Tab-separated table of C-alpha atoms in Angstrom:
chain	number	residue	atom	x	y	z
G	566	UNK	CA	-4.857	129.237	-117.871
G	567	UNK	CA	-6.735	126.218	-116.631
G	568	UNK	CA	-5.222	122.876	-117.573
G	569	UNK	CA	-8.703	121.339	-117.852
G	570	UNK	CA	-11.454	122.538	-120.152
G	571	UNK	CA	-15.052	121.351	-120.148
G	572	UNK	CA	-15.904	120.755	-123.831
G	573	UNK	CA	-19.415	119.330	-123.853
G	574	UNK	CA	-22.207	118.541	-121.420
G	575	UNK	CA	-24.460	115.669	-122.450
G	576	UNK	CA	-27.829	116.016	-120.765
G	577	UNK	CA	-30.644	113.553	-121.047
G	578	UNK	CA	-30.400	110.820	-118.437
G	579	UNK	CA	-33.203	111.076	-115.898
G	580	UNK	CA	-31.234	109.702	-112.998
G	581	UNK	CA	-27.599	109.299	-112.012
G	582	UNK	CA	-25.211	108.077	-114.689
G	583	UNK	CA	-23.161	105.150	-113.410
G	584	UNK	CA	-20.890	104.328	-116.279
G	585	UNK	CA	-19.767	105.343	-119.742
G	586	UNK	CA	-17.749	103.826	-122.580
G	587	UNK	CA	-16.269	105.342	-125.716
G	588	UNK	CA	-16.785	103.449	-128.976
G	589	UNK	CA	-13.529	101.825	-130.176
G	590	UNK	CA	-12.883	104.643	-132.665
G	591	UNK	CA	-13.913	107.325	-130.173
G	592	UNK	CA	-16.687	108.732	-132.358
G	593	UNK	CA	-19.453	107.928	-129.881
G	594	UNK	CA	-20.066	107.582	-126.170
G	595	UNK	CA	-22.488	105.154	-124.551
G	596	UNK	CA	-23.658	105.889	-121.013
G	597	UNK	CA	-25.984	104.067	-118.627
G	598	UNK	CA	-27.633	104.693	-115.308
G	599	UNK	CA	-30.415	104.681	-112.801
G	600	UNK	CA	-33.053	105.500	-115.428
G	601	UNK	CA	-32.586	101.937	-116.799
G	602	UNK	CA	-31.470	103.216	-120.205
G	603	UNK	CA	-28.338	103.405	-122.288
G	604	UNK	CA	-27.856	106.576	-124.257
G	605	UNK	CA	-25.629	106.765	-127.330
G	606	UNK	CA	-24.113	110.214	-127.890
G	607	UNK	CA	-22.369	111.488	-130.995
G	608	UNK	CA	-21.734	114.774	-132.747
G	609	UNK	CA	-24.421	115.820	-135.192
G	610	UNK	CA	-23.108	115.108	-138.681
G	611	UNK	CA	-20.760	117.800	-139.875
G	612	UNK	CA	-20.808	119.677	-136.577
G	613	UNK	CA	-19.036	119.621	-133.251
G	614	UNK	CA	-22.332	119.549	-131.358
G	615	UNK	CA	-22.926	116.356	-129.423
G	616	UNK	CA	-26.460	115.019	-129.176
G	617	UNK	CA	-28.230	111.881	-128.085
G	618	UNK	CA	-28.462	109.618	-131.157
G	619	UNK	CA	-30.238	106.657	-129.550
G	620	UNK	CA	-31.863	105.503	-126.324
G	621	UNK	CA	-31.692	101.795	-125.481
G	622	UNK	CA	-34.537	101.017	-123.128
G	623	UNK	CA	-37.363	98.694	-122.049
G	624	UNK	CA	-35.135	95.702	-121.456
G	625	UNK	CA	-33.682	96.058	-117.990
G	626	UNK	CA	-36.028	96.208	-115.010
G	627	UNK	CA	-33.594	98.070	-112.796
G	628	UNK	CA	-30.566	100.365	-112.901
G	629	UNK	CA	-27.975	99.620	-115.566
G	630	UNK	CA	-24.743	99.738	-113.574
G	631	UNK	CA	-22.118	99.216	-116.258
G	632	UNK	CA	-21.624	98.654	-119.953
G	633	UNK	CA	-18.892	97.737	-122.397
G	634	UNK	CA	-18.416	98.205	-126.107
G	635	UNK	CA	-16.849	95.306	-128.007
G	636	UNK	CA	-13.750	95.899	-130.165
G	637	UNK	CA	-15.766	95.849	-133.391
G	638	UNK	CA	-17.994	98.665	-132.152
G	639	UNK	CA	-21.147	96.765	-133.147
G	640	UNK	CA	-22.113	95.289	-129.784
G	641	UNK	CA	-22.741	96.696	-126.351
G	642	UNK	CA	-23.148	94.558	-123.245
G	643	UNK	CA	-25.022	96.022	-120.264
G	644	UNK	CA	-24.889	94.865	-116.647
G	645	UNK	CA	-27.949	95.508	-114.514
G	646	UNK	CA	-29.140	95.424	-110.930
G	647	UNK	CA	-31.963	93.211	-112.233
G	648	UNK	CA	-29.418	90.363	-112.279
G	649	UNK	CA	-29.164	90.083	-116.053
G	650	UNK	CA	-26.672	91.094	-118.723
G	651	UNK	CA	-28.107	92.236	-122.058
G	652	UNK	CA	-26.413	92.185	-125.440
G	653	UNK	CA	-27.295	94.930	-127.897
G	654	UNK	CA	-26.469	94.858	-131.591
G	655	UNK	CA	-26.133	97.945	-133.778
G	656	UNK	CA	-28.363	97.996	-136.818
G	657	UNK	CA	-27.442	101.238	-138.511
G	658	UNK	CA	-28.308	103.976	-136.088
G	659	UNK	CA	-30.682	101.745	-134.167
G	660	UNK	CA	-29.824	99.207	-131.498
G	661	UNK	CA	-31.592	95.936	-130.799
G	662	UNK	CA	-31.370	93.714	-127.767
G	663	UNK	CA	-30.436	90.284	-129.148
G	664	UNK	CA	-29.734	88.315	-126.008
G	665	UNK	CA	-30.126	88.262	-122.236
G	666	UNK	CA	-27.750	86.384	-119.966
G	667	UNK	CA	-29.081	85.025	-116.688
G	668	UNK	CA	-27.121	83.338	-113.976
G	669	UNK	CA	-26.070	85.812	-111.314
G	670	UNK	CA	-28.146	85.560	-108.173
G	671	UNK	CA	-28.520	89.276	-107.777
G	672	UNK	CA	-27.150	92.658	-109.000
G	673	UNK	CA	-24.593	92.497	-111.800
G	674	UNK	CA	-22.021	95.242	-111.253
G	675	UNK	CA	-19.702	95.103	-114.252
G	676	UNK	CA	-19.285	93.558	-117.688
G	677	UNK	CA	-16.299	93.350	-120.023
G	678	UNK	CA	-15.754	91.920	-123.499
G	679	UNK	CA	-12.448	90.153	-124.040
G	680	UNK	CA	-10.256	91.790	-126.744
G	681	UNK	CA	-11.366	89.271	-129.379
G	682	UNK	CA	-15.017	90.047	-128.634
G	683	UNK	CA	-15.835	86.357	-128.304
G	684	UNK	CA	-16.065	86.160	-124.528
G	685	UNK	CA	-17.687	88.181	-121.807
G	686	UNK	CA	-16.905	88.509	-118.115
G	687	UNK	CA	-19.500	89.649	-115.584
G	688	UNK	CA	-19.407	90.061	-111.823
G	689	UNK	CA	-21.804	91.000	-109.087
G	690	UNK	CA	-23.060	91.171	-105.543
G	691	UNK	CA	-23.272	87.356	-105.356
G	692	UNK	CA	-19.423	87.466	-105.020
G	693	UNK	CA	-18.857	85.556	-108.250
G	694	UNK	CA	-17.246	86.326	-111.584
G	695	UNK	CA	-18.796	84.577	-114.592
G	696	UNK	CA	-17.090	83.959	-117.917
G	697	UNK	CA	-19.301	83.453	-120.972
G	698	UNK	CA	-18.502	82.436	-124.519
G	699	UNK	CA	-20.490	83.741	-127.449
G	700	UNK	CA	-22.108	81.092	-129.656
G	701	UNK	CA	-23.793	81.509	-133.039
G	702	UNK	CA	-26.903	83.659	-132.985
G	703	UNK	CA	-25.751	85.620	-129.940
G	704	UNK	CA	-26.386	82.778	-127.567
G	705	UNK	CA	-23.929	82.718	-124.701
G	706	UNK	CA	-22.650	79.652	-122.907
G	707	UNK	CA	-21.332	79.848	-119.386
G	708	UNK	CA	-17.674	78.810	-119.352
G	709	UNK	CA	-17.018	79.137	-115.661
G	710	UNK	CA	-18.225	80.575	-112.386
G	711	UNK	CA	-15.277	81.921	-110.420
G	712	UNK	CA	-15.625	81.810	-106.680
G	713	UNK	CA	-12.956	83.437	-104.522
G	714	UNK	CA	-13.946	86.917	-103.492
G	715	UNK	CA	-15.593	87.023	-100.103
G	716	UNK	CA	-17.746	90.018	-100.939
G	717	UNK	CA	-19.469	91.959	-103.731
G	718	UNK	CA	-17.303	92.117	-106.877
G	719	UNK	CA	-17.255	95.626	-108.316
G	720	UNK	CA	-15.427	95.447	-111.635
G	721	UNK	CA	-13.950	92.998	-114.137
G	722	UNK	CA	-11.223	93.806	-116.641
G	723	UNK	CA	-9.385	91.797	-119.324
G	724	UNK	CA	-5.760	92.300	-120.284
G	725	UNK	CA	-4.857	92.907	-123.942
G	726	UNK	CA	-4.129	89.232	-124.598
G	727	UNK	CA	-7.470	88.047	-123.230
G	728	UNK	CA	-5.592	85.535	-121.105
G	729	UNK	CA	-5.785	87.400	-117.828
G	730	UNK	CA	-8.933	88.560	-116.127
G	731	UNK	CA	-8.819	91.012	-113.215
G	732	UNK	CA	-11.553	91.563	-110.659
G	733	UNK	CA	-11.823	93.901	-107.677
G	734	UNK	CA	-14.113	93.751	-104.710
G	735	UNK	CA	-15.728	95.029	-101.540
G	736	UNK	CA	-13.429	92.505	-99.830
G	737	UNK	CA	-10.546	94.992	-100.404
G	738	UNK	CA	-8.700	92.776	-102.842
G	739	UNK	CA	-7.910	92.499	-106.535
G	740	UNK	CA	-7.784	89.021	-108.046
G	741	UNK	CA	-6.160	87.737	-111.201
G	742	UNK	CA	-7.686	84.790	-112.999
G	743	UNK	CA	-6.194	82.639	-115.735
G	744	UNK	CA	-7.154	79.443	-117.471
G	745	UNK	CA	-5.418	76.432	-115.978
G	746	UNK	CA	-5.076	73.672	-118.597
G	747	UNK	CA	-4.666	71.005	-115.898
G	748	UNK	CA	-7.873	71.952	-114.170
G	749	UNK	CA	-9.589	72.743	-117.455
G	750	UNK	CA	-11.001	75.773	-115.723
G	751	UNK	CA	-10.162	79.332	-114.713
G	752	UNK	CA	-8.372	79.735	-111.390
G	753	UNK	CA	-7.162	82.615	-109.271
G	754	UNK	CA	-3.416	82.968	-109.802
G	755	UNK	CA	-2.757	85.995	-107.623
G	756	UNK	CA	-4.565	88.103	-105.027
G	757	UNK	CA	-3.495	91.687	-104.335
G	758	UNK	CA	-4.661	92.630	-100.868
G	759	UNK	CA	-3.408	94.429	-97.796
G	760	UNK	CA	-0.986	91.506	-97.460
G	761	UNK	CA	0.982	93.019	-100.331
G	762	UNK	CA	0.462	96.665	-99.356
G	763	UNK	CA	-2.912	96.771	-101.038
G	764	UNK	CA	-6.082	98.610	-100.203
G	765	UNK	CA	-7.645	98.875	-96.747
G	766	UNK	CA	-11.190	99.160	-98.034
G	767	UNK	CA	-13.417	98.423	-101.048
G	768	UNK	CA	-11.585	98.491	-104.373
G	769	UNK	CA	-14.004	100.300	-106.680
G	770	UNK	CA	-12.090	100.367	-109.939
G	771	UNK	CA	-9.103	98.991	-111.803
G	772	UNK	CA	-7.392	99.951	-115.060
G	773	UNK	CA	-4.542	98.525	-117.117
G	774	UNK	CA	-2.342	100.740	-119.236
G	775	UNK	CA	-1.760	99.983	-122.915
G	776	UNK	CA	1.571	98.244	-122.264
G	777	UNK	CA	-0.081	95.887	-119.781
G	778	UNK	CA	2.740	96.495	-117.349
G	779	UNK	CA	0.935	98.900	-115.011
G	780	UNK	CA	-2.305	98.305	-113.146
G	781	UNK	CA	-4.004	101.139	-111.284
G	782	UNK	CA	-6.631	100.557	-108.610
G	783	UNK	CA	-8.773	103.025	-106.716
G	784	UNK	CA	-10.509	102.568	-103.429
G	785	UNK	CA	-12.894	103.577	-100.693
G	786	UNK	CA	-9.750	104.075	-98.597
G	787	UNK	CA	-9.175	107.363	-100.491
G	788	UNK	CA	-6.055	106.112	-102.239
G	789	UNK	CA	-5.016	105.029	-105.699
G	790	UNK	CA	-2.415	102.294	-105.987
G	791	UNK	CA	-0.241	101.559	-108.986
G	792	UNK	CA	0.946	97.960	-109.354
G	793	UNK	CA	3.720	96.776	-111.627
G	794	UNK	CA	4.077	93.482	-113.421
G	795	UNK	CA	7.622	92.287	-112.987
G	796	UNK	CA	9.301	91.646	-116.323
G	797	UNK	CA	11.330	88.959	-114.608
G	798	UNK	CA	8.269	87.065	-113.510
G	799	UNK	CA	8.654	83.536	-114.799
G	800	UNK	CA	5.140	82.478	-114.032
G	801	UNK	CA	2.435	84.436	-115.863
G	802	UNK	CA	-0.319	85.749	-113.662
G	803	UNK	CA	1.750	85.881	-110.496
G	804	UNK	CA	4.225	88.697	-110.992
G	805	UNK	CA	2.284	91.728	-109.774
G	806	UNK	CA	3.689	93.835	-106.989
G	807	UNK	CA	2.951	97.157	-105.339
G	808	UNK	CA	4.761	100.069	-107.032
G	809	UNK	CA	3.289	103.104	-105.302
G	810	UNK	CA	0.336	104.446	-103.321
G	811	UNK	CA	-1.148	107.867	-104.041
G	812	UNK	CA	-2.945	109.501	-101.144
G	813	UNK	CA	-4.226	112.973	-100.465
G	814	UNK	CA	-5.540	113.570	-103.979
G	815	UNK	CA	-9.135	113.009	-102.892
G	816	UNK	CA	-10.886	113.238	-99.543
G	817	UNK	CA	-13.780	110.977	-100.457
G	818	UNK	CA	-13.860	107.453	-101.952
G	819	UNK	CA	-12.375	107.141	-105.414
G	820	UNK	CA	-14.835	105.374	-107.690
G	821	UNK	CA	-13.072	105.192	-111.011
G	822	UNK	CA	-9.556	105.212	-112.441
G	823	UNK	CA	-8.312	105.102	-116.030
G	824	UNK	CA	-5.041	105.388	-117.984
G	825	UNK	CA	-4.967	107.481	-121.140
G	826	UNK	CA	-4.062	105.770	-124.422
G	827	UNK	CA	-0.370	106.726	-124.203
G	828	UNK	CA	-0.109	105.585	-120.588
G	829	UNK	CA	1.369	108.811	-119.275
G	830	UNK	CA	-1.699	110.270	-117.589
G	831	UNK	CA	-3.855	108.699	-114.900
G	832	UNK	CA	-7.340	110.046	-114.213
G	833	UNK	CA	-9.357	109.464	-111.039
G	834	UNK	CA	-12.999	110.247	-110.235
G	835	UNK	CA	-14.306	110.631	-106.715
G	836	UNK	CA	-17.190	111.097	-104.320
G	837	UNK	CA	-15.708	114.531	-103.617
G	838	UNK	CA	-17.304	115.611	-106.934
G	839	UNK	CA	-13.957	116.063	-108.607
G	840	UNK	CA	-11.855	114.522	-111.325
G	841	UNK	CA	-8.073	114.580	-111.027
G	842	UNK	CA	-5.267	114.022	-113.478
G	843	UNK	CA	-1.991	112.523	-112.275
G	844	UNK	CA	1.278	112.263	-114.115
G	845	UNK	CA	4.242	110.022	-113.415
G	846	UNK	CA	7.080	111.836	-111.747
G	847	UNK	CA	9.980	111.056	-114.118
G	848	UNK	CA	12.479	112.727	-111.818
G	849	UNK	CA	12.031	110.054	-109.162
G	850	UNK	CA	13.772	106.740	-109.492
G	851	UNK	CA	10.946	104.990	-107.697
G	852	UNK	CA	7.501	105.013	-109.224
G	853	UNK	CA	5.642	108.097	-108.073
G	854	UNK	CA	2.783	110.220	-109.322
G	855	UNK	CA	1.931	113.897	-109.016
G	856	UNK	CA	-1.470	115.520	-109.460
G	857	UNK	CA	-1.270	118.065	-112.286
G	858	UNK	CA	-4.860	119.099	-112.895
G	859	UNK	CA	-8.169	119.007	-111.053
G	860	UNK	CA	-11.746	119.644	-112.109
G	861	UNK	CA	-13.275	120.618	-108.749
G	862	UNK	CA	-17.049	120.235	-108.855
G	863	UNK	CA	-16.778	118.389	-112.148
G	864	UNK	CA	-20.283	117.204	-111.301
G	865	UNK	CA	-22.912	118.250	-108.768
G	866	UNK	CA	-22.479	115.025	-106.903
G	867	UNK	CA	-20.302	111.928	-107.024
G	868	UNK	CA	-18.291	111.384	-110.162
G	869	UNK	CA	-18.936	107.706	-110.863
G	870	UNK	CA	-16.879	107.010	-113.945
G	871	UNK	CA	-13.970	108.539	-115.835
G	872	UNK	CA	-12.740	107.296	-119.212
G	873	UNK	CA	-10.098	108.627	-121.581
G	874	UNK	CA	-10.705	108.815	-125.329
G	875	UNK	CA	-9.348	105.605	-126.941
G	876	UNK	CA	-7.211	107.507	-129.423
G	877	UNK	CA	-6.741	111.077	-128.236
G	878	UNK	CA	-4.413	111.278	-125.230
G	879	UNK	CA	-5.837	114.542	-123.888
G	880	UNK	CA	-9.604	114.021	-123.997
G	881	UNK	CA	-11.675	112.242	-121.360
G	882	UNK	CA	-15.287	111.910	-120.286
G	883	UNK	CA	-16.929	111.725	-116.860
G	884	UNK	CA	-20.326	110.531	-115.630
G	885	UNK	CA	-21.959	111.680	-112.398
G	886	UNK	CA	-24.753	111.369	-109.894
G	887	UNK	CA	-26.105	114.628	-111.357
G	888	UNK	CA	-27.278	112.727	-114.456
G	889	UNK	CA	-24.709	114.389	-116.707
G	890	UNK	CA	-21.999	113.047	-118.977
G	891	UNK	CA	-19.246	115.571	-119.682
G	892	UNK	CA	-16.395	115.625	-122.168
G	893	UNK	CA	-13.191	117.369	-121.111
G	894	UNK	CA	-9.907	118.336	-122.635
G	895	UNK	CA	-6.668	118.257	-120.753
G	896	UNK	CA	-3.555	120.289	-121.631
G	897	UNK	CA	-0.787	118.323	-123.314
G	898	UNK	CA	1.691	116.469	-121.112
G	899	UNK	CA	4.561	118.881	-121.643
G	900	UNK	CA	2.370	121.819	-120.624
G	901	UNK	CA	1.140	119.995	-117.528
G	902	UNK	CA	4.607	119.128	-116.313
G	903	UNK	CA	6.174	122.537	-116.959
H	666	UNK	CA	-5.299	69.840	-27.728
H	667	UNK	CA	-4.808	68.197	-31.158
H	668	UNK	CA	-8.362	66.962	-31.315
H	669	UNK	CA	-9.658	70.499	-30.714
H	670	UNK	CA	-7.462	71.892	-33.503
H	671	UNK	CA	-8.569	69.210	-35.975
H	672	UNK	CA	-12.211	70.037	-35.435
H	673	UNK	CA	-11.653	73.733	-36.177
H	674	UNK	CA	-9.182	73.093	-39.025
H	675	UNK	CA	-11.761	71.440	-41.130
H	676	UNK	CA	-14.142	74.381	-40.714
H	677	UNK	CA	-11.455	76.946	-41.560
H	678	UNK	CA	-11.149	75.952	-45.166
H	679	UNK	CA	-14.791	74.958	-45.504
H	680	UNK	CA	-15.479	77.783	-47.916
H	681	UNK	CA	-12.514	76.840	-50.056
H	682	UNK	CA	-13.571	73.194	-50.027
H	683	UNK	CA	-17.040	74.130	-51.186
H	684	UNK	CA	-15.598	76.316	-53.920
H	685	UNK	CA	-13.373	73.518	-55.186
H	686	UNK	CA	-16.215	71.059	-55.074
H	687	UNK	CA	-18.471	73.441	-56.924
H	688	UNK	CA	-15.760	74.120	-59.498
H	689	UNK	CA	-15.152	70.437	-60.153
H	690	UNK	CA	-18.825	69.737	-60.473
H	691	UNK	CA	-19.321	72.735	-62.765
H	692	UNK	CA	-16.431	71.654	-64.969
H	693	UNK	CA	-17.810	68.148	-65.278
H	694	UNK	CA	-21.326	69.319	-66.059
H	695	UNK	CA	-20.020	71.950	-68.481
H	696	UNK	CA	-17.957	69.395	-70.348
H	697	UNK	CA	-20.870	67.045	-70.625
H	698	UNK	CA	-23.169	69.779	-71.897
H	699	UNK	CA	-20.536	71.071	-74.301
H	700	UNK	CA	-19.988	67.623	-75.709
H	701	UNK	CA	-23.707	67.185	-76.205
H	702	UNK	CA	-24.069	70.600	-77.890
H	703	UNK	CA	-21.044	69.966	-80.088
H	704	UNK	CA	-22.371	66.595	-81.122
H	705	UNK	CA	-25.779	68.082	-81.969
H	706	UNK	CA	-24.162	70.885	-83.969
H	707	UNK	CA	-21.883	68.473	-85.788
H	708	UNK	CA	-24.782	66.227	-86.607
H	709	UNK	CA	-26.878	69.126	-87.841
H	710	UNK	CA	-24.088	70.671	-89.937
H	711	UNK	CA	-23.114	67.279	-91.315
H	712	UNK	CA	-26.715	66.619	-92.273
H	713	UNK	CA	-27.011	70.011	-94.005
H	714	UNK	CA	-23.839	69.516	-96.024
H	715	UNK	CA	-24.787	65.942	-96.779
H	716	UNK	CA	-28.207	67.040	-98.005
H	717	UNK	CA	-26.688	69.685	-100.254
H	718	UNK	CA	-24.002	67.475	-101.784
H	719	UNK	CA	-26.543	64.685	-102.068
H	720	UNK	CA	-28.745	67.028	-104.088
H	721	UNK	CA	-25.871	67.786	-106.459
H	722	UNK	CA	-25.012	64.093	-106.736
H	723	UNK	CA	-28.626	63.375	-107.597
H	724	UNK	CA	-28.689	66.007	-110.346
H	725	UNK	CA	-25.418	64.687	-111.768
H	726	UNK	CA	-26.797	61.133	-111.769
H	727	UNK	CA	-29.851	62.224	-113.749
H	728	UNK	CA	-27.812	64.257	-116.255
H	729	UNK	CA	-25.211	61.507	-116.641
H	730	UNK	CA	-27.972	59.008	-117.328
H	731	UNK	CA	-29.376	61.075	-120.186
H	732	UNK	CA	-25.926	61.948	-121.485
H	733	UNK	CA	-25.152	58.259	-121.700
H	734	UNK	CA	-28.298	57.577	-123.725
H	735	UNK	CA	-27.650	60.474	-126.094
H	736	UNK	CA	-24.433	62.490	-125.684
H	737	UNK	CA	-25.532	64.976	-128.327
H	738	UNK	CA	-28.170	66.568	-126.113
H	739	UNK	CA	-25.491	68.384	-124.101
H	740	UNK	CA	-22.737	70.628	-125.396
H	741	UNK	CA	-19.111	69.511	-125.207
H	742	UNK	CA	-18.524	71.991	-122.416
H	743	UNK	CA	-21.549	70.855	-120.438
H	744	UNK	CA	-20.402	67.225	-120.646
H	745	UNK	CA	-16.973	68.228	-119.339
H	746	UNK	CA	-18.662	70.219	-116.601
H	747	UNK	CA	-20.797	67.278	-115.513
H	748	UNK	CA	-17.690	65.062	-115.391
H	749	UNK	CA	-15.828	67.674	-113.349
H	750	UNK	CA	-18.784	67.961	-110.982
H	751	UNK	CA	-18.771	64.203	-110.495
H	752	UNK	CA	-15.057	64.282	-109.608
H	753	UNK	CA	-15.587	67.117	-107.168
H	754	UNK	CA	-18.454	65.312	-105.429
H	755	UNK	CA	-16.519	62.067	-104.946
H	756	UNK	CA	-13.458	64.050	-103.865
H	757	UNK	CA	-15.568	65.823	-101.308
H	758	UNK	CA	-16.959	62.619	-99.833
H	759	UNK	CA	-13.419	61.440	-99.070
H	760	UNK	CA	-12.555	64.571	-97.135
H	761	UNK	CA	-11.546	64.642	-93.490
H	762	UNK	CA	-14.069	66.774	-91.622
H	763	UNK	CA	-11.229	68.489	-89.730
H	764	UNK	CA	-9.671	69.649	-92.993
H	765	UNK	CA	-9.579	73.438	-93.340
H	766	UNK	CA	-10.055	72.999	-97.057
H	767	UNK	CA	-13.555	71.606	-96.534
H	768	UNK	CA	-15.300	74.976	-96.846
H	769	UNK	CA	-13.226	75.870	-99.944
H	770	UNK	CA	-14.107	72.567	-101.590
H	771	UNK	CA	-17.785	73.106	-100.839
H	772	UNK	CA	-17.623	76.591	-102.404
H	773	UNK	CA	-15.885	75.100	-105.454
H	774	UNK	CA	-18.612	72.489	-105.741
H	775	UNK	CA	-21.331	75.132	-105.521
H	776	UNK	CA	-19.654	77.275	-108.189
H	777	UNK	CA	-19.275	74.310	-110.538
H	778	UNK	CA	-22.918	73.368	-110.019
H	779	UNK	CA	-23.961	76.945	-110.837
H	780	UNK	CA	-21.841	76.901	-113.982
H	781	UNK	CA	-23.226	73.558	-115.176
H	782	UNK	CA	-26.863	74.525	-114.530
H	783	UNK	CA	-26.216	77.745	-116.479
H	784	UNK	CA	-24.706	75.691	-119.330
H	785	UNK	CA	-27.717	73.397	-119.373
H	786	UNK	CA	-30.105	76.320	-119.209
H	787	UNK	CA	-31.869	75.072	-116.089
H	788	UNK	CA	-32.509	77.009	-112.930
H	789	UNK	CA	-31.902	74.331	-110.328
H	790	UNK	CA	-30.959	75.909	-107.075
H	791	UNK	CA	-30.347	74.007	-103.921
H	792	UNK	CA	-33.083	75.184	-101.597
H	793	UNK	CA	-33.251	73.297	-98.344
H	794	UNK	CA	-36.787	73.076	-97.001
H	795	UNK	CA	-37.551	74.189	-93.429
H	796	UNK	CA	-37.763	70.572	-92.283
H	797	UNK	CA	-34.146	69.852	-93.115
H	798	UNK	CA	-32.871	71.523	-89.952
H	799	UNK	CA	-35.598	70.186	-87.641
H	800	UNK	CA	-33.912	66.925	-86.778
H	801	UNK	CA	-36.105	64.588	-84.794
H	802	UNK	CA	-34.927	61.372	-83.182
């Protein structure tokens, strides 16, 4: 009895799929990739058959590397190698590009809406993280350009309060940014690098669990690290410390990591074509994780992105170099840890 | 007897004497050349940084001039950004060139300039022309 079941295969992209995002309610998936399009997938009304409901195209000139759905489910932001970020608005079943943000000097690698949906963070190969604020009529004003990483920035991520912004980079570090009222600007409050037992190579992905207490990061160094925010930390934005390192689960770079909605399962996606599910080892006093399920050859090629369903703790989706998006179901936690 | 020994003594360590002499001369010449190279590099680097920060100062002067005439043409945030840029530029001018922070401050200045140009919707980029590095005296 396999603990992982492939539920649906979404075919349609004409090149590798780099990233995917579930809609806030989990009724749709948006994916993007090398074919410069975003595809919106949903089950055909009244059925369990997933199909492509919309194709968002003709805006970006190059690969769309990442996308993010805002909390209202009506806007999607896309980050492209063409150096721009596009904002798409849902009009019924159709989507319209209502704005384009310019500023990065070259490829934009990630984009994230803050929880309130009023601000956007982007990052890219120019080593900077940009924060934008939405104005009336979908105009965006640049709030700040954050310099600090010494290399390509791979992903940006907000915490649930919208007060902390995380970024990870080719420079092997993860940085935390917060607004400093004295400086009237965003500043880096903490850097997690090999100085605090961090990664030895590019950090490809980061994920925060729902409680905001645990941060997972995955890397080119073949490991996944879980960081903990000390409850006793008096100064916000400085209390992160290394909790545990997970090695041996993958033998190729790990490109994506994500916590499920209940925070008890961690999923990783790798260049070894597999997706792995890890569970916290409750028996150990110290934080430790055990792999409990693997989808070997989840894709015919690198698995670039893995994302859990926002509401269902056992369903997740993956995107790969093979141009496919797949939806999977995992056995329940108690079955996995038997 | 002594006279004979003296004559030969001086030729015994002739090689060593020549080595020492050569070493001293080399050290002196090397120092002089190094100083000259260092000075040229310092001058060049200083000029480059001066040209870049001068460019930013010039942009700020133009924007500040228009903002003074009509503050409503820029957003609240852009006005704050221009003021912050001004502070950063004057702070930079006061810096000790030996200060390790110099590079960090320059990066901060560049980032702020990028942010303000994005806020204003202009695409000013500091692009030094080829001539900037061809110092002629």
